[in-house]
Coordinates of C-alpha atoms in Angstrom, one line a residue:
X16 CA 82.0 81.4 130.4
X17 CA 84.8 79.0 130.9
X18 CA 83.1 76.1 129.1
X19 CA 82.8 78.3 126.2
X20 CA 86.4 79.2 126.1
X21 CA 87.2 75.6 126.1
X22 CA 85.2 74.9 123.3
X23 CA 86.3 77.6 121.2
X24 CA 89.9 76.9 121.7
X25 CA 89.2 73.1 120.7
X26 CA 87.5 74.6 117.5
X27 CA 90.9 76.2 116.5
X28 CA 92.7 72.8 117.6
X29 CA 90.3 70.5 115.8
X30 CA 89.3 72.8 112.7
X31 CA 85.5 72.7 113.7
X32 CA 83.0 74.1 116.2
X33 CA 80.0 72.2 117.5
X34 CA 76.7 74.0 116.8
X35 CA 75.2 73.4 120.1
X36 CA 77.3 71.9 123.0
X37 CA 75.1 69.9 125.2
X38 CA 76.6 71.3 128.4
X39 CA 76.5 74.9 127.6
X40 CA 72.9 76.9 127.5
X41 CA 72.2 77.9 124.1
X42 CA 71.9 81.7 124.9
X43 CA 75.2 81.6 126.6
X44 CA 76.9 79.8 123.6
X45 CA 75.4 82.3 121.2
X46 CA 76.3 85.3 123.2
X47 CA 80.0 83.8 123.4
X48 CA 80.2 83.2 119.8
X49 CA 79.2 86.8 119.0
X50 CA 81.7 88.1 121.8
X51 CA 84.5 86.2 120.1
X52 CA 83.2 87.0 116.6
X53 CA 83.3 83.4 115.5
X54 CA 81.0 84.5 112.6
X55 CA 84.1 86.3 111.2
X56 CA 86.4 83.4 111.6
X57 CA 87.6 80.8 109.1
X58 CA 86.6 77.8 111.3
X59 CA 83.8 75.9 109.8
X60 CA 80.8 75.9 112.1
X61 CA 77.6 73.5 111.4
X62 CA 74.6 75.7 111.0
X63 CA 76.6 79.0 110.9
X64 CA 74.5 80.6 108.2
X65 CA 71.2 80.3 110.4
X66 CA 73.3 81.8 113.3
X67 CA 74.6 84.8 111.2
X68 CA 70.9 85.5 109.8
X69 CA 69.6 85.4 113.4
X70 CA 72.3 87.7 114.9
X71 CA 73.4 89.8 112.0
X72 CA 71.2 92.7 113.1
X73 CA 72.4 92.4 116.5
X74 CA 76.0 92.6 115.6
X75 CA 75.3 95.7 113.4
X76 CA 73.7 97.2 116.3
X77 CA 76.7 96.3 118.4
X78 CA 78.9 98.0 116.0
X79 CA 76.9 101.2 115.9
X80 CA 76.8 101.3 119.7
X81 CA 80.6 101.2 119.8
X82 CA 80.8 104.5 118.0
X83 CA 82.4 103.4 114.8
X84 CA 83.1 106.4 112.8
X85 CA 81.4 107.0 109.4
X86 CA 83.9 109.5 107.8
X87 CA 86.8 108.1 105.7
X88 CA 89.5 109.7 107.7
X89 CA 87.9 108.8 111.0
X90 CA 87.0 105.1 109.8
X91 CA 90.7 104.8 108.7
X92 CA 92.1 105.9 112.1
X93 CA 89.6 103.8 113.7
X94 CA 90.6 100.6 111.9
X95 CA 94.2 101.5 112.4
X96 CA 93.9 101.5 116.1
X97 CA 91.1 99.0 116.6
X98 CA 91.7 96.2 114.2
X99 CA 94.9 95.0 113.8
X100 CA 93.8 92.7 111.1
X101 CA 92.5 95.4 108.8
X102 CA 96.0 96.4 107.2
X103 CA 99.8 95.8 107.5
X104 CA 100.0 99.4 109.0
X105 CA 97.4 98.5 111.5
X106 CA 99.3 95.5 112.6
X107 CA 102.4 97.5 112.9
X108 CA 100.8 99.8 115.2
X109 CA 99.4 96.9 117.0
X110 CA 102.7 95.4 117.5
X111 CA 104.4 98.7 118.5
X112 CA 101.7 99.7 121.1
X113 CA 102.0 95.9 122.4
X114 CA 105.8 96.5 122.6
X115 CA 105.6 99.6 124.5
X116 CA 103.1 97.9 127.0
X117 CA 105.6 95.0 127.6
X118 CA 108.5 97.4 127.8
X119 CA 106.9 99.3 130.6
X120 CA 105.8 96.3 132.4
X121 CA 109.5 95.0 132.4
X122 CA 110.6 98.4 133.6
X123 CA 108.2 98.4 136.4
X124 CA 109.2 95.0 137.4
X125 CA 113.0 95.8 137.3
X126 CA 112.3 98.9 139.6
X127 CA 110.6 96.7 142.2

């Protein structure tokens, strides 16, 4: 939802996020907050604790649906490839993969 995106970008600029913007439907707002994982950000949100309590079970259910592995090795590899902020190694893997993608895009553009 474009209006939610604007509000979320503004929260990083301004340092806070409104609890319920008047121009956005509450269900859409809550869905977008979950989608962008705002409950895991460091930006203060008024009423965030109530939001976390209401939707914590939904977020856990979403994590289970994604197929997050349960074993130590599988979880390590999953975090390494899926969560760049989980460790320095994951960040390096993310940067390398992004570099390859950008390199291939440049090569394709140079060929055309």
